Amino acid sequence: LFVLGLLLLVPTTRLLVQTVTAFTLGHSITLSAAALGWAAVPSRPIEVLIALSVLVLAVELAHPGRQTLLRRWPWAMAIAFGLLHGFGFAGALAE
């Protein structure tokens, strides 16, 4: 759902590739760190933050005319939220 929202948010193909790559990079970093035992985060706060990240993206999509930081640099949002989503995925795999 989050990546689909990114597809709707980003206007150009080049920026879309950068944004999806940033999300994948962030996701992979935290997933690897959790899988290797280098980082452990309680699942409940991560799940809440993941839901919040989807909400933030939905609010951005609901206001198409605004020029926000998230619209100017979507890759920054994608890497930050990718880090969260990676921890959530790692928690689901651990269970």
mmCIF file of N, CA, C and O in Angstrom, residues 57-64 71:
data_model
loop_
_atom_site.group_PDB
_atom_site.id
_atom_site.type_symbol
_atom_site.label_atom_id
_atom_site.label_comp_id
_atom_site.label_asym_id
_atom_site.label_seq_id
_atom_site.Cartn_x
_atom_site.Cartn_y
_atom_site.Cartn_z
ATOM 1 N N LEU A 57 1.350 9.672 4.208
ATOM 2 C CA LEU A 57 1.332 9.576 2.751
ATOM 3 C C LEU A 57 -0.078 9.825 2.214
ATOM 4 O O LEU A 57 -0.250 10.517 1.204
ATOM 5 N N ALA A 58 -1.088 9.301 2.875
ATOM 6 C CA ALA A 58 -2.470 9.520 2.442
ATOM 7 C C ALA A 58 -2.851 10.992 2.516
ATOM 8 O O ALA A 58 -3.527 11.514 1.613
ATOM 9 N N VAL A 59 -2.411 11.683 3.548
ATOM 10 C CA VAL A 59 -2.692 13.117 3.668
ATOM 11 C C VAL A 59 -2.011 13.879 2.535
ATOM 12 O O VAL A 59 -2.586 14.791 1.947
ATOM 13 N N GLU A 60 -0.781 13.498 2.216
ATOM 14 C CA GLU A 60 -0.079 14.120 1.087
ATOM 15 C C GLU A 60 -0.849 13.917 -0.215
ATOM 16 O O GLU A 60 -0.972 14.836 -1.019
ATOM 17 N N LEU A 61 -1.351 12.722 -0.420
ATOM 18 C CA LEU A 61 -2.086 12.426 -1.644
ATOM 19 C C LEU A 61 -3.433 13.139 -1.688
ATOM 20 O O LEU A 61 -3.940 13.442 -2.773
ATOM 21 N N ALA A 62 -4.011 13.431 -0.538
ATOM 22 C CA ALA A 62 -5.309 14.103 -0.473
ATOM 23 C C ALA A 62 -5.206 15.593 -0.798
ATOM 24 O O ALA A 62 -6.216 16.226 -1.093
ATOM 25 N N HIS A 63 -4.002 16.146 -0.736
ATOM 26 C CA HIS A 63 -3.785 17.575 -1.022
ATOM 27 C C HIS A 63 -2.784 17.723 -2.172
ATOM 28 O O HIS A 63 -1.622 18.061 -1.953
ATOM 29 N N PRO A 64 -3.220 17.471 -3.403
ATOM 30 C CA PRO A 64 -2.286 17.429 -4.522
ATOM 31 C C PRO A 64 -1.657 18.775 -4.881
ATOM 32 O O PRO A 64 -0.591 18.811 -5.473
ATOM 33 N N ARG A 71 6.814 16.264 -1.001
ATOM 34 C CA ARG A 71 6.652 16.263 -2.455
ATOM 35 C C ARG A 71 7.936 16.677 -3.156
ATOM 36 O O ARG A 71 8.228 16.226 -4.251
#
